[in-house]
Short mmCIF file of N, CA and C in Angstrom, two decimals:
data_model
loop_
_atom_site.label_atom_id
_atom_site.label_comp_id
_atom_site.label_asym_id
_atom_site.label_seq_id
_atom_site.Cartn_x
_atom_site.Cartn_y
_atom_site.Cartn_z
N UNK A 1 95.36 90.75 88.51
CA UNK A 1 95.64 92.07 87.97
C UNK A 1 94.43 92.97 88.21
N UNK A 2 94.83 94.25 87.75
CA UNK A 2 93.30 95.09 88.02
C UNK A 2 92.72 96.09 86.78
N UNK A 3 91.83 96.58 86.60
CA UNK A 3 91.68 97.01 85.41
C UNK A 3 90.60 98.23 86.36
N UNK A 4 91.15 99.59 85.96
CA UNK A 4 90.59 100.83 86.57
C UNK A 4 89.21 101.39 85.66
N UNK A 5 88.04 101.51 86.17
CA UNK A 5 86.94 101.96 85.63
C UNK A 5 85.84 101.65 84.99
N UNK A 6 86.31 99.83 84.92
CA UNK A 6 85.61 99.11 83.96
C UNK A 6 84.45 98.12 85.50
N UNK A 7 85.17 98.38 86.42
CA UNK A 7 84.07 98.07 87.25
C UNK A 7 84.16 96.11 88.01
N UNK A 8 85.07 95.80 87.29
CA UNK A 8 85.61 94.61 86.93
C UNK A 8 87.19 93.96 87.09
N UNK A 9 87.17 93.14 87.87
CA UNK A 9 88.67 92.63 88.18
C UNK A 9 88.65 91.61 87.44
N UNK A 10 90.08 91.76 86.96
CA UNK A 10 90.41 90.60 85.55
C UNK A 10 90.95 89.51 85.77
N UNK A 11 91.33 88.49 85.76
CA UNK A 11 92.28 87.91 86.26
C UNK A 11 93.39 86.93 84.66
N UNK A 12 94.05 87.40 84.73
CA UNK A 12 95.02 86.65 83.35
C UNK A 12 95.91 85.65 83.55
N UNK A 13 96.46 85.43 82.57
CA UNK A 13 97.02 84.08 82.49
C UNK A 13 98.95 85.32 82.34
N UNK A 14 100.07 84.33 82.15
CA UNK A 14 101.15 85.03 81.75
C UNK A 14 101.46 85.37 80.05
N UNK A 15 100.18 85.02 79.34
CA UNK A 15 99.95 85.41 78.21
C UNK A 15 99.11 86.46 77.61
N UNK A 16 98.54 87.14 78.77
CA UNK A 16 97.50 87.96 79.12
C UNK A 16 96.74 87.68 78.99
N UNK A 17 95.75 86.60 78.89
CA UNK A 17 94.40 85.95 77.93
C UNK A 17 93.56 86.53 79.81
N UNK A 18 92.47 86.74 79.25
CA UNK A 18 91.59 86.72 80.74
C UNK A 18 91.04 84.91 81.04
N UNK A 19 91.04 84.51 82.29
CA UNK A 19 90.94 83.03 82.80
C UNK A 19 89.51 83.55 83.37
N UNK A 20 89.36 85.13 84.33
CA UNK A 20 88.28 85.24 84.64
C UNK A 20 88.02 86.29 85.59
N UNK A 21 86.84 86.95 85.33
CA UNK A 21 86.18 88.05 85.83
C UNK A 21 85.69 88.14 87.25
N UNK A 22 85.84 89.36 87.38
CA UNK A 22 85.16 89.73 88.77
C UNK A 22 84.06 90.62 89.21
N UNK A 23 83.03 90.58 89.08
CA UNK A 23 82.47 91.93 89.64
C UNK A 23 81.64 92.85 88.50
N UNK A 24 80.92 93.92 88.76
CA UNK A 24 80.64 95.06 87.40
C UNK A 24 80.31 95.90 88.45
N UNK A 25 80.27 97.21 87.23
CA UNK A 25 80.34 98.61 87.99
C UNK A 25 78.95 98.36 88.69
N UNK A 26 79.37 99.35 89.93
CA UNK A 26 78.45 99.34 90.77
C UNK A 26 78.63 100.00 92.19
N UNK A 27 77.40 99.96 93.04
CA UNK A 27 78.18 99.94 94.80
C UNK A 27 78.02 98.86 95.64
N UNK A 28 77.15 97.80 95.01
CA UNK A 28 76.47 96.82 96.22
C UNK A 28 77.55 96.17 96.40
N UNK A 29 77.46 95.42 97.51
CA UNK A 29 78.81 94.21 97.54
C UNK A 29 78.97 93.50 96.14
N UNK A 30 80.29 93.37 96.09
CA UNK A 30 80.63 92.12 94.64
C UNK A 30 80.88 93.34 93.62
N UNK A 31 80.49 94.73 93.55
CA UNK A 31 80.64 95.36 92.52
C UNK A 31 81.36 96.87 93.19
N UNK A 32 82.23 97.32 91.66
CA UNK A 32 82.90 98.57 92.03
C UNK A 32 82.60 99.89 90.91
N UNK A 33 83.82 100.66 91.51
CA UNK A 33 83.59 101.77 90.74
C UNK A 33 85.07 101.68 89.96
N UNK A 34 86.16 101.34 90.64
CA UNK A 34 87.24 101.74 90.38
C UNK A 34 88.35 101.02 90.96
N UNK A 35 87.92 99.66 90.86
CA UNK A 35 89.01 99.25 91.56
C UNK A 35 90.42 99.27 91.29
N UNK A 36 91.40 99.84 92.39
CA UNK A 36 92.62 100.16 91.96
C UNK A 36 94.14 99.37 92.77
N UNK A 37 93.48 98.49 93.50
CA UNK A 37 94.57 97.28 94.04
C UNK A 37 94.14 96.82 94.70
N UNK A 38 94.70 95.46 94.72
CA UNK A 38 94.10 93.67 94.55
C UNK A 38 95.33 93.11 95.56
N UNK A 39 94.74 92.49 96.73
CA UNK A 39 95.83 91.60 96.93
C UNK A 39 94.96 89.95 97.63
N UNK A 40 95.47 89.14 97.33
CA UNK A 40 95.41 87.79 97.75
C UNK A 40 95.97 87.46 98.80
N UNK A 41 95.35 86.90 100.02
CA UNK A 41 95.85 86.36 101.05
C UNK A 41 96.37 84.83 101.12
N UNK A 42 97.27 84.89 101.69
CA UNK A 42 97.41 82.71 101.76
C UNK A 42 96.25 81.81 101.84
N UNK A 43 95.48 82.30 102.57
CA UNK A 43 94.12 81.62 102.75
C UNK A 43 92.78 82.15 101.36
N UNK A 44 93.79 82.26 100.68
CA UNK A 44 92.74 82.75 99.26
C UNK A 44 91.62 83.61 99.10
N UNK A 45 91.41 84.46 100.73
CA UNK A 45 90.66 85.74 100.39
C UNK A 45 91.15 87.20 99.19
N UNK A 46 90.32 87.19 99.02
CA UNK A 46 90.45 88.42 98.13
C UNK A 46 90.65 89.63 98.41
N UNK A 47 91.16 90.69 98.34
CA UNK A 47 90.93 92.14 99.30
C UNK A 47 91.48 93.05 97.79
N UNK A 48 90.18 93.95 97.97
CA UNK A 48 89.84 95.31 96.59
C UNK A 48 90.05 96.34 97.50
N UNK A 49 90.76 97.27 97.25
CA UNK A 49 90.38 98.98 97.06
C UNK A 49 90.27 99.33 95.98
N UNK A 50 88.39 99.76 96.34
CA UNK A 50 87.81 100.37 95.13
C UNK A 50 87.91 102.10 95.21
N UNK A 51 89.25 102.65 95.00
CA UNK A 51 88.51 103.73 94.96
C UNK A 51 87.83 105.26 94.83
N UNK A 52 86.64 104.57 93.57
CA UNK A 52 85.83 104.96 93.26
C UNK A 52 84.21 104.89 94.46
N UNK A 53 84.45 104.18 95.25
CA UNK A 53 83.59 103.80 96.38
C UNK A 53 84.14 104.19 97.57
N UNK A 54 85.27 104.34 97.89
CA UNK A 54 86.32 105.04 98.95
C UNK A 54 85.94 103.86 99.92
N UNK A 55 86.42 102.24 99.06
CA UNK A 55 86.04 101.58 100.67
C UNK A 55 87.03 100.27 99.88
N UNK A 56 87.03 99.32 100.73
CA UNK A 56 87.71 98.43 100.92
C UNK A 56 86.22 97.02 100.54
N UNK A 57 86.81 95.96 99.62
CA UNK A 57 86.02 94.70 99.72
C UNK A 57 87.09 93.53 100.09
N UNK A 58 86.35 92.17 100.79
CA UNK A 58 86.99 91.15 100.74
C UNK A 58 86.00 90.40 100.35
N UNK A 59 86.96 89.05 99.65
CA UNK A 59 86.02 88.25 99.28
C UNK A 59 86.43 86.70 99.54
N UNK A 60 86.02 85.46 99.96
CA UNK A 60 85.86 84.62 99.89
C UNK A 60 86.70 83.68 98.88
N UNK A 61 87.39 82.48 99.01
CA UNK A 61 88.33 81.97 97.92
C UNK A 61 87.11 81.75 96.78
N UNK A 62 86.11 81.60 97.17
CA UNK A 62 85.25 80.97 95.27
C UNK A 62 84.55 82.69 94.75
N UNK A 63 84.82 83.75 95.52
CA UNK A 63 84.57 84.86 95.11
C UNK A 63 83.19 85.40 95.89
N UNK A 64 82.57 85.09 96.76
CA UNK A 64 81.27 85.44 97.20
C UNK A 64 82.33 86.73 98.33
N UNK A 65 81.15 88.14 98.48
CA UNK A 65 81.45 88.91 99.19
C UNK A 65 81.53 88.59 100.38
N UNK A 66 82.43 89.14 101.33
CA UNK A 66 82.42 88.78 102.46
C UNK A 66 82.55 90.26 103.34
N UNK A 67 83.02 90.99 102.97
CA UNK A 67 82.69 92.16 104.02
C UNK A 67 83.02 93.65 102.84
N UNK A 68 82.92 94.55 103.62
CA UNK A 68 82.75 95.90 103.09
C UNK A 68 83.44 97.21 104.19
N UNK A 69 83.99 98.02 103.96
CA UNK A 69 84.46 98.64 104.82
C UNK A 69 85.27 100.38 103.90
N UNK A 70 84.71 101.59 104.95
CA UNK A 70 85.51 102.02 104.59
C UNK A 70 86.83 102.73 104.65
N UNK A 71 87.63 103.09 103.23
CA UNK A 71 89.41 103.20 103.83
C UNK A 71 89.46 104.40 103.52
N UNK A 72 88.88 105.54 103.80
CA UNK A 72 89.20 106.94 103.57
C UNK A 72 89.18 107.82 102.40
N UNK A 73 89.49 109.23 102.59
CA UNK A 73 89.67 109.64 101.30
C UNK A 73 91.28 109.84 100.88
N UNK A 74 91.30 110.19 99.58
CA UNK A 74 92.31 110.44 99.43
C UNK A 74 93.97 109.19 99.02
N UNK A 75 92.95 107.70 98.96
CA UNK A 75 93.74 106.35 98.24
C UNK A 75 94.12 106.44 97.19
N UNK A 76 95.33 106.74 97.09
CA UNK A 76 95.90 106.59 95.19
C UNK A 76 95.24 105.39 94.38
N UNK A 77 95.21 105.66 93.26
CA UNK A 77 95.11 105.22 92.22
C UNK A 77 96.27 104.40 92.07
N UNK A 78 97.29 103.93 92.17
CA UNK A 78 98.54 104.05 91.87
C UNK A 78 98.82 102.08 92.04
N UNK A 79 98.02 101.59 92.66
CA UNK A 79 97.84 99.94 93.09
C UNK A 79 98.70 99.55 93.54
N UNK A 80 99.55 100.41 94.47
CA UNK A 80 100.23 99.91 95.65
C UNK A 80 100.20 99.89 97.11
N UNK A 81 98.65 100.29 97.23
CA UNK A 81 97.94 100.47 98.19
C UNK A 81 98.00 99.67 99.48
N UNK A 82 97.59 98.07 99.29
CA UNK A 82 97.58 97.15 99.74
C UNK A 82 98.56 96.14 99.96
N UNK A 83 98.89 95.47 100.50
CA UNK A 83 99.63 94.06 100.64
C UNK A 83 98.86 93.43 101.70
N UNK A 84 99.16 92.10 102.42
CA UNK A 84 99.06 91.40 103.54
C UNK A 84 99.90 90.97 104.91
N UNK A 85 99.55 89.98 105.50
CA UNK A 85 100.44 89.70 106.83
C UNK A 85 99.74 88.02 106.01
N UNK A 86 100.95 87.18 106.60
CA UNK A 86 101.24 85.62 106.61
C UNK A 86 99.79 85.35 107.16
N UNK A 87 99.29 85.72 108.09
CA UNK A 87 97.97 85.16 109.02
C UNK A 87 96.34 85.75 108.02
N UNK A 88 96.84 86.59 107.34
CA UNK A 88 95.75 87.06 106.08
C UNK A 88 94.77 88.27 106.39
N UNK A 89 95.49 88.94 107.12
CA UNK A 89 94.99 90.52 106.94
C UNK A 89 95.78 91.43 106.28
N UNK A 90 94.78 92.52 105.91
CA UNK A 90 95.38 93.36 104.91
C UNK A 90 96.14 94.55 105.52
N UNK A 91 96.57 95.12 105.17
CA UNK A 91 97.71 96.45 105.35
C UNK A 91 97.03 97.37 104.46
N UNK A 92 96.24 98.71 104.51
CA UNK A 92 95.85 99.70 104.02
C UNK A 92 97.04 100.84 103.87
N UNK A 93 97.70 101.51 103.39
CA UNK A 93 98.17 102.84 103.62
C UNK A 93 96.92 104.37 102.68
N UNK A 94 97.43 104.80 104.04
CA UNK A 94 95.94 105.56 104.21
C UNK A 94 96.50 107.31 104.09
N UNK A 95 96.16 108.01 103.35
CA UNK A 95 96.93 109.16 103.10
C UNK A 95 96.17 110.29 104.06
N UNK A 96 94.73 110.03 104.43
CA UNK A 96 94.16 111.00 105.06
C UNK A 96 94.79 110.67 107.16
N UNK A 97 94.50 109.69 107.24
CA UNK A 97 95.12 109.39 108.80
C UNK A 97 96.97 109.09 108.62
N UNK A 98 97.03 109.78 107.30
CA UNK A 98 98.39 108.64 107.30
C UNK A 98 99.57 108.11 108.25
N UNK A 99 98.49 106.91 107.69
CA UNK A 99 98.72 105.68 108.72
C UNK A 99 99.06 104.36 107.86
N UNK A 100 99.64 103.59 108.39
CA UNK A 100 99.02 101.86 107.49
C UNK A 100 98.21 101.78 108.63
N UNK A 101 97.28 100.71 107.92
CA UNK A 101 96.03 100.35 109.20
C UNK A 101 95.55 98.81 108.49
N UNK A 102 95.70 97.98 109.67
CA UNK A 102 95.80 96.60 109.51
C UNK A 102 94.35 96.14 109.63
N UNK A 103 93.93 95.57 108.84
CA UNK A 103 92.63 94.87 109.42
C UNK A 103 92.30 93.28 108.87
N UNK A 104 91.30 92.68 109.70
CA UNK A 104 91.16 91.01 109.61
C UNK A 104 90.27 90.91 107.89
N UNK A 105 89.89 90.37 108.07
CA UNK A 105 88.79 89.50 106.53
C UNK A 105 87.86 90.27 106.80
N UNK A 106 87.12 90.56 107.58
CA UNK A 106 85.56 90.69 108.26
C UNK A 106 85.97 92.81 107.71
N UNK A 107 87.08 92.97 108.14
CA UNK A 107 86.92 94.74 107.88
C UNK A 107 87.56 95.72 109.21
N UNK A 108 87.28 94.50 110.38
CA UNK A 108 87.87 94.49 111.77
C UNK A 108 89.20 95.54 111.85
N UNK A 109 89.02 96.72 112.00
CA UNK A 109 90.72 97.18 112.66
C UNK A 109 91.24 96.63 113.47
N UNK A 110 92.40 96.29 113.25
CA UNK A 110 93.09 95.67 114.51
C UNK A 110 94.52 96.22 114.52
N UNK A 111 95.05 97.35 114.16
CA UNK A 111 96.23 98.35 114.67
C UNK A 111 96.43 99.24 113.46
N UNK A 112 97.05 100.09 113.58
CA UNK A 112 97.71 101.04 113.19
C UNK A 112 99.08 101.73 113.68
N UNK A 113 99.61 102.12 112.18
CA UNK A 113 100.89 102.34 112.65
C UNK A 113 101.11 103.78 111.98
N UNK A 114 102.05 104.82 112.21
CA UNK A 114 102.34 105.96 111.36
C UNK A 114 104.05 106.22 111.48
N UNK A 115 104.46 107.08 111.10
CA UNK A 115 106.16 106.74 110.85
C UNK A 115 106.26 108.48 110.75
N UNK A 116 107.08 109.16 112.14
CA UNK A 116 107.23 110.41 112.65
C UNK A 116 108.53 110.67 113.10
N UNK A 117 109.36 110.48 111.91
CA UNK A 117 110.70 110.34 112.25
C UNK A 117 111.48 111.78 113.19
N UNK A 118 110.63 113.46 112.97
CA UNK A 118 111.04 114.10 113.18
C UNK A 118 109.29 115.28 114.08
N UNK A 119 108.67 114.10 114.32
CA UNK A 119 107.40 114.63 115.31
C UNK A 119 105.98 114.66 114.71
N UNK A 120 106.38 114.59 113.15
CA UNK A 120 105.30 115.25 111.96
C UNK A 120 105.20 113.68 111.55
N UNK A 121 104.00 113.15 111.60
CA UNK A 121 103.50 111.87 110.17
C UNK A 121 104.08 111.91 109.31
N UNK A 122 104.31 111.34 108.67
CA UNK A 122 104.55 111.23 106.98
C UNK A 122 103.68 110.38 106.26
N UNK A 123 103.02 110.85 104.88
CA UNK A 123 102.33 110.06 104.26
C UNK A 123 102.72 109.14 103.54
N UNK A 124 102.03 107.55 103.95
CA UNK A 124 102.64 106.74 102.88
C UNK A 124 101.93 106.34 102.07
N UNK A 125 102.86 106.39 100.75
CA UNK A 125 101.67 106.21 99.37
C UNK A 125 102.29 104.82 98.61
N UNK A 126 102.64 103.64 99.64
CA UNK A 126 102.76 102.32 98.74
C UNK A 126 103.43 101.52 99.86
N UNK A 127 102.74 100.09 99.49
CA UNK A 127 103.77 99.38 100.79
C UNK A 127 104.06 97.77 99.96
N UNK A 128 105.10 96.96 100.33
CA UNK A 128 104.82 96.15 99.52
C UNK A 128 105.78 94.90 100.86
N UNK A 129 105.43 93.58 100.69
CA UNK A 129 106.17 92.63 101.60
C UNK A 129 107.36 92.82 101.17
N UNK A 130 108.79 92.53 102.22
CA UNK A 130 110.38 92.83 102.13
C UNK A 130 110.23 91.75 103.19
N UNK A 131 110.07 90.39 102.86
CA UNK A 131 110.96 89.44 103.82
C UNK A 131 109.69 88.67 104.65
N UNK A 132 110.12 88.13 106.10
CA UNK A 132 108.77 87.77 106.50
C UNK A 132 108.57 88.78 107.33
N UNK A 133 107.48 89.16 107.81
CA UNK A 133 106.88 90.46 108.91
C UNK A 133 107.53 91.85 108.40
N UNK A 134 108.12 91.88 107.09
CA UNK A 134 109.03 93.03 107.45
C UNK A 134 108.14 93.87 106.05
N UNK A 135 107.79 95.15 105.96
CA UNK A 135 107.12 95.38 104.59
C UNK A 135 107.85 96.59 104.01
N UNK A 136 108.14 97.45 103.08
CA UNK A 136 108.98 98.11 102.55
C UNK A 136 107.27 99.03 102.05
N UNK A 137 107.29 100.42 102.87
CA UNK A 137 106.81 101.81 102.85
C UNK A 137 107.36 103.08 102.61
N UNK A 138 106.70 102.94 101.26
CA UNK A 138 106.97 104.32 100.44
C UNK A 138 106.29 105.83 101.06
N UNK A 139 107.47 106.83 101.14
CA UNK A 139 106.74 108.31 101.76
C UNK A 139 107.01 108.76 100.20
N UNK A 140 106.16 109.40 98.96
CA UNK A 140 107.03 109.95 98.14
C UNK A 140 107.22 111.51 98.36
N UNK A 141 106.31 111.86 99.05
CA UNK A 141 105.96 113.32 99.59
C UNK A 141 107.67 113.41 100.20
N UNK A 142 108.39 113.03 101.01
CA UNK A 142 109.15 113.08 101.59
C UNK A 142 110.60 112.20 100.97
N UNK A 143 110.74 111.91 99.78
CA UNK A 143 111.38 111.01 99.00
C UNK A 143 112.05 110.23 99.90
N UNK A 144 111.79 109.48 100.68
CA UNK A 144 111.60 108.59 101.59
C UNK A 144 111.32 106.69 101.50
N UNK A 145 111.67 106.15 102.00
CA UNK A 145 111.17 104.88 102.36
C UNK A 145 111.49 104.10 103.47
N UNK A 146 111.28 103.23 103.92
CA UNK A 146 111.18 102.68 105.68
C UNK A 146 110.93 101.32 105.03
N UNK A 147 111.55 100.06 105.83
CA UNK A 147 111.03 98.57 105.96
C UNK A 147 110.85 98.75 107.57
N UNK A 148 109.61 98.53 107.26
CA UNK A 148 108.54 98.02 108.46
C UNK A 148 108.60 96.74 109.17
N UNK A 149 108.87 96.70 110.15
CA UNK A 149 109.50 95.50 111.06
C UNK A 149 107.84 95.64 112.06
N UNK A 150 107.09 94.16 111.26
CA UNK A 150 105.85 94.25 111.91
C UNK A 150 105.98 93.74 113.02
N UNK A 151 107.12 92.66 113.16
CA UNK A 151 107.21 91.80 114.33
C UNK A 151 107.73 93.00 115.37
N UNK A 152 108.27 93.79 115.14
CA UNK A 152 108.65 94.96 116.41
C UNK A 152 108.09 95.83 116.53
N UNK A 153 106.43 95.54 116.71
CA UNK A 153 105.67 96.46 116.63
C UNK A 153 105.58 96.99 118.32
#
C-alpha cells in the first residue's frame, strides 16, 4: 500500500496492522517526498513514484535501492500511475509526453507508446493489467479508455 507525505511506504497485513516500513522523507535513494504508487514485479523488485521528487525508484526484493530515474512533471497523485509487464518492467503513464513509457529495473527506457485516435495524443492518467500483455488505459480528459495489446506493439 502507499501512504502520501509521510515519506514512507507501509506495507499491511488484510487487517491493516503495518508488517513493515519503507523509506523516510527525503531525496537520497531509499527515501521520498511523496510517494504516490507502488507496484511489485514477479521478480520482487519494487518500483515507487515519488511524486514529490518527480522521479521514479526501484528497489531490490530485500529493499536496498537499486536505481533512480526521472518520470516528468505533472504524475497524478491518484496511484494508478504504474503497473508492470510479466518480464518485470514498469509501465509509467506520463501526462507531460503523454505517453506510457516502459522501462527495465536499472531506469533503462525501452519504448513508448501514445494513443492518437483522431491525430492529437491523449493523456493517460491510469493504467492497470487486463489479461496477459494486454493493460486497460485510462484518458479521463477525454472520458475514454483503451486495453493495450502490448503483444501488438
Amino acid at each position: 500500500t502507499k501512504a502520501t507525505g509521510f515519506g514512507h511506504i507501509f506495507k499491511v497485513n488484510l487487517h491493516g496492522q503495518t508488517i513493515a516500513t519503507m523509506g523516510e522523507k527525503g531525496n537520497a535513494p531509499g527515501q521520498f517526498v511523496e510517494p504516490a504508487s507502488v507496484w511489485e514485479s514477479p521478480q520482487g523488485n519494487l518500483f515507487v513514484a515519488d511524486v514529490g521528487n518527480a522521479r521514479m525508484q526501484s528497489f531490490t526484493p530485500d529493499g536496498a535501492p537499486l536505481a533512480q530515474w526521472p518520470m516528468g512533471k505533472g504524475t497524478s497523485r491518484d496511484s494508478y500511475r504504474i503497473t508492470g509487464t510479466p518480464e518485470g518492467d514498469v509501465l509509467v503513464t506520463q501526462f507531460e509526453s503523454r505517453s506510457i513509457v516502459e522501462y527495465d529495473a536499472n531506469g533503462n527506457q525501452k519504448d513508448n507508446w501514445t494513443y492518437a485516435p483522431q491525430g492529437e495524443s491523449l493523456v493517460p492518467a491510469g493504467i492497470a493489467p487486463y489479461g496477459a500483455n494486454k493493460y486497460l488505459v485510462l484518458f479521463p480528459f477525454d472520458n475514454s479508455a483503451i486495453i493495450f495489446d502490448a503483444a501488438q506493439r
